[in-house]
Tab-separated table of C-alpha atoms in Angstrom:
chain	number	residue	atom	x	y	z
A	19	UNK	CA	0.000	0.000	0.000
A	20	UNK	CA	1.252	3.490	-0.859
A	21	UNK	CA	1.279	5.227	2.528
A	22	UNK	CA	1.819	8.601	0.851
A	23	UNK	CA	-1.824	8.489	-0.201
A	24	UNK	CA	-4.123	10.594	1.980
A	25	UNK	CA	-5.918	8.485	4.547
A	26	UNK	CA	-9.412	9.186	3.153
A	27	UNK	CA	-8.298	7.854	-0.203
A	28	UNK	CA	-6.886	4.650	1.258
A	29	UNK	CA	-10.145	4.190	3.191
A	30	UNK	CA	-12.116	4.686	0.013
A	31	UNK	CA	-10.067	2.071	-1.822
A	32	UNK	CA	-10.624	-0.389	0.983
A	33	UNK	CA	-14.374	0.063	1.066
A	34	UNK	CA	-15.500	-2.476	-1.545
A	35	UNK	CA	-13.411	-5.152	0.213
A	36	UNK	CA	-14.944	-4.238	3.581
A	37	UNK	CA	-18.466	-4.279	2.154
A	38	UNK	CA	-17.829	-7.671	0.565
A	39	UNK	CA	-16.485	-9.079	3.816
A	40	UNK	CA	-19.491	-7.801	5.759
A	41	UNK	CA	-21.849	-9.167	3.102
A	42	UNK	CA	-20.199	-12.601	3.169
A	43	UNK	CA	-20.643	-12.846	6.939
A	44	UNK	CA	-24.269	-11.741	6.831
A	45	UNK	CA	-25.247	-13.872	3.827
A	46	UNK	CA	-23.772	-16.964	5.483
A	47	UNK	CA	-25.322	-16.216	8.894
A	48	UNK	CA	-28.768	-15.038	7.827
A	49	UNK	CA	-29.249	-16.246	4.265
A	50	UNK	CA	-29.594	-14.203	1.090
A	51	UNK	CA	-33.284	-13.308	1.410
A	52	UNK	CA	-33.002	-12.197	5.043
A	53	UNK	CA	-29.891	-10.032	4.592
A	54	UNK	CA	-30.687	-6.337	4.060
A	55	UNK	CA	-28.276	-3.924	2.401
A	56	UNK	CA	-28.823	-1.687	5.450
A	57	UNK	CA	-27.324	-4.401	7.654
A	58	UNK	CA	-24.391	-4.839	5.288
A	59	UNK	CA	-23.740	-1.081	5.406
A	60	UNK	CA	-23.916	-1.023	9.220
A	61	UNK	CA	-21.610	-4.010	9.558
A	62	UNK	CA	-19.115	-2.518	7.080
A	63	UNK	CA	-19.277	0.861	8.852
A	64	UNK	CA	-20.482	2.756	5.780
A	65	UNK	CA	-23.761	4.317	4.669
A	66	UNK	CA	-26.237	2.488	2.467
A	67	UNK	CA	-25.470	5.094	-0.192
A	68	UNK	CA	-21.851	3.970	-0.161
A	69	UNK	CA	-22.903	0.365	-0.737
A	70	UNK	CA	-24.905	1.497	-3.786
A	71	UNK	CA	-21.891	3.425	-5.022
A	72	UNK	CA	-20.128	0.126	-5.616
A	73	UNK	CA	-22.942	-2.425	-6.067
A	74	UNK	CA	-26.130	-1.853	-8.062
A	75	UNK	CA	-28.227	-4.163	-5.876
A	76	UNK	CA	-28.092	-7.136	-3.501
A	77	UNK	CA	-27.732	-9.637	-6.360
A	78	UNK	CA	-24.661	-7.809	-7.695
A	79	UNK	CA	-23.189	-7.679	-4.190
A	80	UNK	CA	-23.702	-11.426	-3.860
A	81	UNK	CA	-22.001	-12.041	-7.190
A	82	UNK	CA	-19.098	-9.878	-6.044
A	83	UNK	CA	-18.822	-11.943	-2.850
A	84	UNK	CA	-18.628	-15.141	-4.915
A	85	UNK	CA	-16.134	-13.599	-7.360
A	86	UNK	CA	-13.865	-12.331	-4.569
A	87	UNK	CA	-13.979	-15.332	-2.238
A	88	UNK	CA	-14.483	-18.474	-4.352
A	89	UNK	CA	-13.267	-17.741	-7.869
A	90	UNK	CA	-9.644	-17.011	-6.780
A	91	UNK	CA	-9.460	-20.584	-5.433
A	92	UNK	CA	-10.626	-22.021	-8.750
A	93	UNK	CA	-8.173	-19.773	-10.606
A	94	UNK	CA	-5.354	-20.921	-8.389
A	95	UNK	CA	-6.294	-24.532	-9.220
A	96	UNK	CA	-6.245	-23.665	-12.919
A	97	UNK	CA	-2.743	-22.228	-12.553
A	98	UNK	CA	-1.598	-25.383	-10.770
A	99	UNK	CA	-2.971	-27.396	-13.695
A	100	UNK	CA	-1.225	-25.208	-16.259
A	101	UNK	CA	2.154	-25.489	-14.507
A	102	UNK	CA	1.933	-29.093	-13.291
A	103	UNK	CA	4.955	-31.370	-13.708
A	104	UNK	CA	4.216	-34.521	-11.614
A	105	UNK	CA	1.634	-37.288	-11.994
A	106	UNK	CA	-2.058	-36.460	-12.399
A	107	UNK	CA	-2.875	-38.413	-9.247
A	108	UNK	CA	-0.533	-36.068	-7.355
A	109	UNK	CA	-2.288	-33.008	-8.758
A	110	UNK	CA	-5.675	-34.446	-7.815
A	111	UNK	CA	-4.491	-34.801	-4.240
A	112	UNK	CA	-3.044	-31.282	-4.156
A	113	UNK	CA	-6.400	-29.885	-5.315
A	114	UNK	CA	-8.382	-31.922	-2.768
A	115	UNK	CA	-6.003	-31.116	0.078
A	116	UNK	CA	-6.128	-27.374	-0.599
A	117	UNK	CA	-9.896	-27.574	-0.710
A	118	UNK	CA	-10.051	-29.432	2.623
A	119	UNK	CA	-7.641	-26.872	4.143
A	120	UNK	CA	-9.770	-23.946	2.996
A	121	UNK	CA	-12.877	-25.543	4.453
A	122	UNK	CA	-11.338	-25.458	7.923
A	123	UNK	CA	-11.155	-21.710	8.107
A	124	UNK	CA	-12.811	-19.924	5.205
A	125	UNK	CA	-16.214	-18.286	5.693
A	126	UNK	CA	-16.803	-18.711	1.969
A	127	UNK	CA	-17.509	-22.373	2.725
A	128	UNK	CA	-20.934	-21.189	3.815
A	129	UNK	CA	-21.773	-20.007	0.297
A	130	UNK	CA	-22.465	-23.551	-0.965
A	131	UNK	CA	-25.013	-24.242	1.717
A	132	UNK	CA	-26.515	-20.811	1.154
A	133	UNK	CA	-26.892	-21.511	-2.562
A	134	UNK	CA	-28.459	-24.913	-1.914
A	135	UNK	CA	-30.907	-23.359	0.511
A	136	UNK	CA	-31.889	-20.417	-1.682
A	137	UNK	CA	-31.282	-21.498	-5.283
A	138	UNK	CA	-34.914	-22.304	-5.993
A	139	UNK	CA	-36.002	-18.829	-4.845
A	140	UNK	CA	-33.268	-16.954	-6.742
A	141	UNK	CA	-32.874	-18.680	-10.115
A	142	UNK	CA	-30.702	-15.886	-11.521
A	143	UNK	CA	-28.169	-16.299	-8.703
A	144	UNK	CA	-28.384	-20.079	-9.010
A	145	UNK	CA	-27.560	-19.846	-12.708
A	146	UNK	CA	-24.643	-17.499	-11.996
A	147	UNK	CA	-23.305	-19.857	-9.313
A	148	UNK	CA	-23.665	-22.985	-11.445
A	149	UNK	CA	-21.973	-21.380	-14.446
A	150	UNK	CA	-19.143	-19.543	-12.723
A	151	UNK	CA	-18.388	-21.827	-9.781
A	152	UNK	CA	-19.816	-25.308	-10.310
A	153	UNK	CA	-19.110	-25.820	-14.015
A	154	UNK	CA	-15.675	-24.259	-13.782
A	155	UNK	CA	-14.674	-26.404	-10.762
A	156	UNK	CA	-15.988	-29.527	-12.439
A	157	UNK	CA	-14.066	-28.648	-15.597
A	158	UNK	CA	-10.843	-28.282	-13.604
A	159	UNK	CA	-11.175	-31.732	-12.019
A	160	UNK	CA	-12.455	-33.368	-15.231
A	161	UNK	CA	-9.426	-32.011	-17.114
A	162	UNK	CA	-7.006	-33.469	-14.557
A	163	UNK	CA	-8.772	-36.844	-14.802
A	164	UNK	CA	-8.837	-36.730	-18.613
A	165	UNK	CA	-5.078	-35.979	-18.692
A	166	UNK	CA	-4.517	-38.901	-16.325
A	167	UNK	CA	-6.463	-41.113	-18.731
A	168	UNK	CA	-4.555	-39.769	-21.752
A	169	UNK	CA	-1.269	-40.451	-19.947
A	170	UNK	CA	-2.339	-44.048	-19.240
A	171	UNK	CA	-2.253	-43.333	-15.525
A	172	UNK	CA	-6.031	-43.766	-15.042
A	173	UNK	CA	-8.463	-46.234	-16.586
A	174	UNK	CA	-10.572	-44.832	-19.464
A	175	UNK	CA	-13.545	-43.865	-17.280
A	176	UNK	CA	-16.140	-41.171	-17.983
A	177	UNK	CA	-14.325	-38.061	-16.654
A	178	UNK	CA	-17.599	-36.266	-15.861
A	179	UNK	CA	-18.829	-39.093	-13.629
A	180	UNK	CA	-15.382	-39.537	-12.096
A	181	UNK	CA	-15.326	-35.826	-11.275
A	182	UNK	CA	-18.619	-36.108	-9.425
A	183	UNK	CA	-17.375	-39.140	-7.514
A	184	UNK	CA	-14.134	-37.363	-6.563
A	185	UNK	CA	-15.582	-34.046	-5.441
A	186	UNK	CA	-18.947	-35.050	-3.906
A	187	UNK	CA	-17.819	-36.151	-0.442
A	188	UNK	CA	-15.895	-32.954	0.294
A	189	UNK	CA	-18.715	-30.884	-1.153
A	190	UNK	CA	-21.245	-32.662	1.049
A	191	UNK	CA	-19.135	-32.271	4.183
A	192	UNK	CA	-18.839	-28.577	3.405
A	193	UNK	CA	-22.617	-28.247	3.248
A	194	UNK	CA	-23.033	-30.500	6.278
A	195	UNK	CA	-20.665	-28.480	8.444
A	196	UNK	CA	-22.894	-25.459	7.959
A	197	UNK	CA	-26.098	-27.305	8.777
A	198	UNK	CA	-25.713	-30.144	11.217
A	199	UNK	CA	-22.294	-29.788	12.781
A	200	UNK	CA	-23.762	-28.780	16.136
A	201	UNK	CA	-25.772	-31.956	16.545
A	202	UNK	CA	-23.701	-34.473	14.598
A	203	UNK	CA	-22.101	-36.707	17.192
A	204	UNK	CA	-19.725	-38.235	14.643
A	205	UNK	CA	-17.659	-35.222	13.551
A	206	UNK	CA	-15.259	-35.943	10.746
A	207	UNK	CA	-11.555	-35.095	10.551
A	208	UNK	CA	-11.782	-33.339	7.221
A	209	UNK	CA	-8.187	-33.799	6.077
A	210	UNK	CA	-8.088	-37.454	7.155
A	211	UNK	CA	-11.361	-38.138	5.366
A	212	UNK	CA	-10.199	-36.347	2.219
A	213	UNK	CA	-7.106	-38.574	2.178
A	214	UNK	CA	-9.136	-41.719	2.844
A	215	UNK	CA	-11.542	-40.956	0.020
A	216	UNK	CA	-8.744	-39.973	-2.336
A	217	UNK	CA	-6.999	-43.288	-1.770
A	218	UNK	CA	-10.189	-45.298	-2.369
A	219	UNK	CA	-10.748	-43.326	-5.568
A	220	UNK	CA	-7.202	-43.815	-6.754
A	221	UNK	CA	-7.523	-47.569	-6.442
A	222	UNK	CA	-10.681	-47.398	-8.492
A	223	UNK	CA	-9.190	-45.104	-11.117
A	224	UNK	CA	-5.687	-46.533	-11.435
A	225	UNK	CA	-4.909	-48.390	-14.615
A	226	UNK	CA	-3.355	-51.785	-14.002
B	27	UNK	CA	-60.105	-51.693	3.247
B	28	UNK	CA	-63.401	-52.803	4.780
B	29	UNK	CA	-65.986	-51.196	2.518
B	30	UNK	CA	-68.750	-52.036	4.991
B	31	UNK	CA	-67.402	-49.245	7.173
B	32	UNK	CA	-69.420	-46.018	6.900
B	33	UNK	CA	-67.740	-43.535	4.603
B	34	UNK	CA	-67.095	-40.926	7.334
B	35	UNK	CA	-65.190	-43.513	9.350
B	36	UNK	CA	-62.957	-44.484	6.432
B	37	UNK	CA	-62.334	-40.811	5.797
B	38	UNK	CA	-61.399	-40.286	9.431
B	39	UNK	CA	-58.904	-43.149	9.364
B	40	UNK	CA	-57.307	-41.727	6.253
B	41	UNK	CA	-56.904	-38.242	7.675
B	42	UNK	CA	-53.468	-38.457	9.315
B	43	UNK	CA	-52.037	-39.922	6.102
B	44	UNK	CA	-53.619	-37.130	4.043
B	45	UNK	CA	-52.341	-34.461	6.427
B	46	UNK	CA	-48.841	-35.939	6.286
B	47	UNK	CA	-48.914	-36.053	2.491
B	48	UNK	CA	-50.050	-32.428	2.303
B	49	UNK	CA	-47.411	-31.404	4.847
B	50	UNK	CA	-44.634	-33.179	2.935
B	51	UNK	CA	-45.541	-31.337	-0.271
B	52	UNK	CA	-45.719	-27.950	1.448
B	53	UNK	CA	-42.558	-28.405	3.533
B	54	UNK	CA	-40.578	-29.382	0.427
B	55	UNK	CA	-42.039	-26.574	-1.716
B	56	UNK	CA	-42.014	-23.716	0.785
B	57	UNK	CA	-39.612	-24.762	3.556
B	58	UNK	CA	-40.395	-25.490	7.190
B	59	UNK	CA	-40.505	-21.904	8.467
B	60	UNK	CA	-42.761	-20.661	5.670
B	61	UNK	CA	-45.293	-23.494	5.864
B	62	UNK	CA	-48.347	-22.668	7.996
B	63	UNK	CA	-50.550	-25.321	9.549
B	64	UNK	CA	-53.485	-23.453	7.968
B	65	UNK	CA	-52.046	-24.200	4.528
B	66	UNK	CA	-51.535	-27.845	5.454
B	67	UNK	CA	-55.149	-28.089	6.573
B	68	UNK	CA	-56.408	-26.440	3.370
B	69	UNK	CA	-54.282	-28.683	1.160
B	70	UNK	CA	-55.422	-31.790	3.062
B	71	UNK	CA	-59.072	-30.676	2.895
B	72	UNK	CA	-59.530	-30.607	6.671
B	73	UNK	CA	-59.885	-27.877	9.304
B	74	UNK	CA	-56.940	-26.619	11.307
B	75	UNK	CA	-58.632	-28.154	14.372
B	76	UNK	CA	-58.421	-31.560	12.712
B	77	UNK	CA	-54.676	-31.109	12.158
B	78	UNK	CA	-54.279	-30.361	15.890
B	79	UNK	CA	-56.332	-33.450	16.704
B	80	UNK	CA	-53.473	-35.576	15.374
B	81	UNK	CA	-50.367	-33.383	15.705
B	82	UNK	CA	-49.526	-31.173	18.686
B	83	UNK	CA	-47.661	-28.590	16.594
B	84	UNK	CA	-45.718	-28.043	13.374
B	85	UNK	CA	-42.567	-29.701	14.770
B	86	UNK	CA	-44.500	-32.878	15.603
B	87	UNK	CA	-46.094	-32.865	12.153
B	88	UNK	CA	-42.640	-32.579	10.594
B	89	UNK	CA	-41.376	-35.487	12.671
B	90	UNK	CA	-44.391	-37.536	11.568
B	91	UNK	CA	-43.582	-36.709	7.929
B	92	UNK	CA	-40.019	-37.966	8.409
B	93	UNK	CA	-41.198	-41.070	10.283
B	94	UNK	CA	-43.780	-41.970	7.637
B	95	UNK	CA	-41.749	-41.216	4.515
B	96	UNK	CA	-38.058	-41.845	5.297
B	97	UNK	CA	-37.851	-44.270	8.215
B	98	UNK	CA	-39.689	-47.099	6.377
B	99	UNK	CA	-36.882	-47.065	3.773
B	100	UNK	CA	-34.235	-47.410	6.476
B	101	UNK	CA	-36.234	-50.180	8.127
B	102	UNK	CA	-36.534	-52.015	4.853
B	103	UNK	CA	-32.734	-51.793	4.491
B	104	UNK	CA	-32.331	-53.173	8.007
B	105	UNK	CA	-34.552	-56.124	7.088
B	106	UNK	CA	-32.480	-56.757	3.969
B	107	UNK	CA	-29.365	-56.793	6.155
B	108	UNK	CA	-30.941	-59.217	8.646
B	109	UNK	CA	-31.996	-61.647	5.916
B	110	UNK	CA	-29.027	-61.295	3.557
B	111	UNK	CA	-27.480	-64.415	2.058
B	112	UNK	CA	-25.120	-63.229	-0.722
B	113	UNK	CA	-21.875	-61.224	-0.634
B	114	UNK	CA	-21.665	-57.920	1.258
B	115	UNK	CA	-20.737	-56.116	-1.944
B	116	UNK	CA	-24.015	-57.335	-3.444
B	117	UNK	CA	-25.976	-56.007	-0.482
B	118	UNK	CA	-24.207	-52.657	-0.738
B	119	UNK	CA	-25.302	-52.389	-4.359
B	120	UNK	CA	-28.890	-53.379	-3.536
B	121	UNK	CA	-29.046	-50.617	-0.899
B	122	UNK	CA	-27.556	-47.993	-3.236
B	123	UNK	CA	-29.761	-49.010	-6.151
B	124	UNK	CA	-32.955	-48.846	-4.091
B	125	UNK	CA	-31.887	-45.450	-2.839
B	126	UNK	CA	-31.233	-44.175	-6.380
B	127	UNK	CA	-34.621	-45.568	-7.494
B	128	UNK	CA	-36.461	-43.821	-4.690
B	129	UNK	CA	-34.789	-40.544	-5.529
B	130	UNK	CA	-36.329	-40.598	-9.004
B	131	UNK	CA	-39.889	-40.388	-7.803
B	132	UNK	CA	-40.225	-39.814	-4.061
B	133	UNK	CA	-41.133	-36.367	-2.750
B	134	UNK	CA	-39.410	-37.288	0.506
B	135	UNK	CA	-36.133	-36.661	-1.338
B	136	UNK	CA	-36.803	-33.001	-0.693
B	137	UNK	CA	-36.545	-33.485	3.074
B	138	UNK	CA	-32.728	-33.643	3.033
B	139	UNK	CA	-32.390	-30.341	1.270
B	140	UNK	CA	-35.026	-28.867	3.578
B	141	UNK	CA	-33.084	-30.027	6.635
B	142	UNK	CA	-29.825	-28.627	5.283
B	143	UNK	CA	-31.503	-25.307	4.582
B	144	UNK	CA	-33.268	-24.997	7.936
B	145	UNK	CA	-31.234	-27.043	10.436
B	146	UNK	CA	-29.453	-24.044	11.912
B	147	UNK	CA	-32.774	-22.298	12.604
B	148	UNK	CA	-34.480	-25.390	14.075
B	149	UNK	CA	-31.878	-27.207	16.191
B	150	UNK	CA	-34.474	-29.502	17.771
B	151	UNK	CA	-35.576	-30.773	14.352
B	152	UNK	CA	-31.955	-31.021	13.234
B	153	UNK	CA	-31.151	-33.199	16.246
B	154	UNK	CA	-34.180	-35.393	15.586
B	155	UNK	CA	-33.186	-35.775	11.923
B	156	UNK	CA	-29.549	-36.543	12.670
B	157	UNK	CA	-30.422	-39.127	15.320
B	158	UNK	CA	-33.305	-40.905	13.629
B	159	UNK	CA	-32.335	-40.650	9.967
B	160	UNK	CA	-28.644	-39.839	9.537
B	161	UNK	CA	-27.109	-41.963	12.306
B	162	UNK	CA	-29.392	-44.899	11.603
B	163	UNK	CA	-28.639	-44.835	7.856
B	164	UNK	CA	-24.923	-44.545	8.523
B	165	UNK	CA	-25.125	-47.454	10.951
B	166	UNK	CA	-26.830	-49.613	8.326
B	167	UNK	CA	-24.103	-48.980	5.748
B	168	UNK	CA	-21.273	-49.196	8.292
B	169	UNK	CA	-22.576	-52.583	9.459
B	170	UNK	CA	-22.606	-53.938	5.897
B	171	UNK	CA	-19.034	-52.703	5.380
B	172	UNK	CA	-17.886	-54.124	8.730
B	173	UNK	CA	-19.391	-57.529	7.866
B	174	UNK	CA	-17.613	-57.408	4.510
B	175	UNK	CA	-14.355	-56.726	6.360
B	176	UNK	CA	-15.028	-59.527	8.869
B	177	UNK	CA	-15.729	-61.903	5.982
B	178	UNK	CA	-12.422	-60.964	4.330
B	179	UNK	CA	-14.312	-59.532	1.370
B	180	UNK	CA	-13.220	-55.923	2.014
B	181	UNK	CA	-9.907	-54.494	3.190
B	182	UNK	CA	-9.787	-53.549	6.901
B	183	UNK	CA	-10.729	-49.891	6.361
B	184	UNK	CA	-12.386	-47.522	8.850
B	185	UNK	CA	-16.080	-48.408	8.320
B	186	UNK	CA	-17.259	-44.946	9.409
B	187	UNK	CA	-15.107	-43.205	6.788
B	188	UNK	CA	-15.973	-45.813	4.170
B	189	UNK	CA	-19.666	-45.227	4.867
B	190	UNK	CA	-19.269	-41.520	4.248
B	191	UNK	CA	-17.380	-42.190	1.028
B	192	UNK	CA	-20.036	-44.639	-0.183
B	193	UNK	CA	-23.140	-42.583	0.584
B	194	UNK	CA	-21.978	-38.993	0.003
B	195	UNK	CA	-22.331	-38.780	-3.777
B	196	UNK	CA	-25.948	-39.991	-3.818
B	197	UNK	CA	-26.754	-37.782	-0.852
B	198	UNK	CA	-25.273	-34.757	-2.609
B	199	UNK	CA	-27.119	-35.464	-5.854
B	200	UNK	CA	-30.328	-35.714	-3.854
B	201	UNK	CA	-29.739	-32.285	-2.353
B	202	UNK	CA	-28.580	-30.921	-5.697
B	203	UNK	CA	-31.666	-32.072	-7.584
B	204	UNK	CA	-33.786	-29.963	-5.263
B	205	UNK	CA	-31.644	-26.871	-5.627
B	206	UNK	CA	-29.937	-26.513	-8.965
B	207	UNK	CA	-31.531	-29.033	-11.293
B	208	UNK	CA	-33.228	-26.312	-13.315
B	209	UNK	CA	-29.998	-24.583	-14.230
B	210	UNK	CA	-27.514	-27.457	-14.205
B	211	UNK	CA	-26.651	-28.108	-17.838
B	212	UNK	CA	-24.929	-31.398	-17.001
B	213	UNK	CA	-27.806	-33.457	-15.565
B	214	UNK	CA	-26.742	-36.816	-14.218
B	215	UNK	CA	-28.275	-40.218	-14.917
B	216	UNK	CA	-28.748	-41.152	-11.303
B	217	UNK	CA	-28.767	-44.919	-11.662
B	218	UNK	CA	-25.781	-44.916	-14.029
B	219	UNK	CA	-23.838	-42.654	-11.683
B	220	UNK	CA	-24.716	-44.780	-8.642
B	221	UNK	CA	-23.358	-47.827	-10.486
B	222	UNK	CA	-20.226	-45.966	-11.614
B	223	UNK	CA	-19.475	-44.768	-8.105
B	224	UNK	CA	-20.229	-48.169	-6.599
B	225	UNK	CA	-17.755	-49.838	-8.930
B	226	UNK	CA	-15.013	-47.319	-8.142
B	227	UNK	CA	-15.649	-47.878	-4.431
B	228	UNK	CA	-15.609	-51.642	-4.751
B	229	UNK	CA	-12.181	-51.529	-6.368
B	230	UNK	CA	-10.977	-49.426	-3.492
B	231	UNK	CA	-12.564	-51.622	-0.840
B	232	UNK	CA	-11.935	-55.095	-2.263
B	233	UNK	CA	-9.363	-57.186	-0.503
B	234	UNK	CA	-6.824	-58.661	-2.907
């Protein structure tokens, strides 16, 4: 940060990030329908007018939250794919492990459960989420699996189905953590489970 | 049905079932919080007083819906386990296939998504659901896997983790169908996917 900038200007630059952070917290806690832009403004310490300066409406703010908190993770996975040198099984594990790590601490984990809960009431947001998050994540994993098949490392399975099989358990745990974690008496060690599932999958996928 | 019974008496016997069916439809369509007992009564063609004759409140009606629509499936799985003669892998497939079949037509499929959406707002219902549906289903699958291990058919894996790995993809698809099916451009053939996932799992679980 350029500390020669006047303080008001630095504050102004920081505002969209602060609004997005406040919105993420409120969306995850209260749901999309129940979150008011007034509450977002209060939580971010700005006026409602300031929120509208950056975001046309609640839908656009939600899209910005998704773009700022989830898409960078997918992009980072895409970069890993582009630069990868080792086996495809190794890359699959790196992607799953990073995902499990993020789930431990990131508030953006709550977005999946939020979308599942509210998708049927907000079809425009559901479409945005499916296109920009779901399809793009699936494509990342399906590409890794397809390359593994092309390299003779994996059996020639349907990469779309294999992608679903590989990513579903972590995705479900992510949703579960937001819903039932308080009353589930069999909590799961996320990283250990991710490894367990990965190893089962690898035995199913490995060419012999 | 004994058709010698007067019509009003047959009607009266049928009422709880009709109220439960109406409640299931409304809970799945509108959510738990948004469903009013008045609407349930209207949809079932009875008065609100009649609903209260059978169910103390909305929570009890919800529990009755779960007991009438989901628990019989778990019980039927438990009977299959008690009577099973073949391999444990075969039984695992029978359980998964029946589950996938039910998902194609049963409105009770919507209950999982409903619980995920509303669990944090209704902890008492969440606890009920986790104890009576989730834990009991997990126990059924974990027992089958443990017997397969004891019989030397499966590797000595952690049966709790293996259960999660086996049931998560179908569970997630079930939730997904209720949320994003309208905008997901890669719809899945449920039965084909269940078989695909089962076969991957079996290669991971099989003892060699």
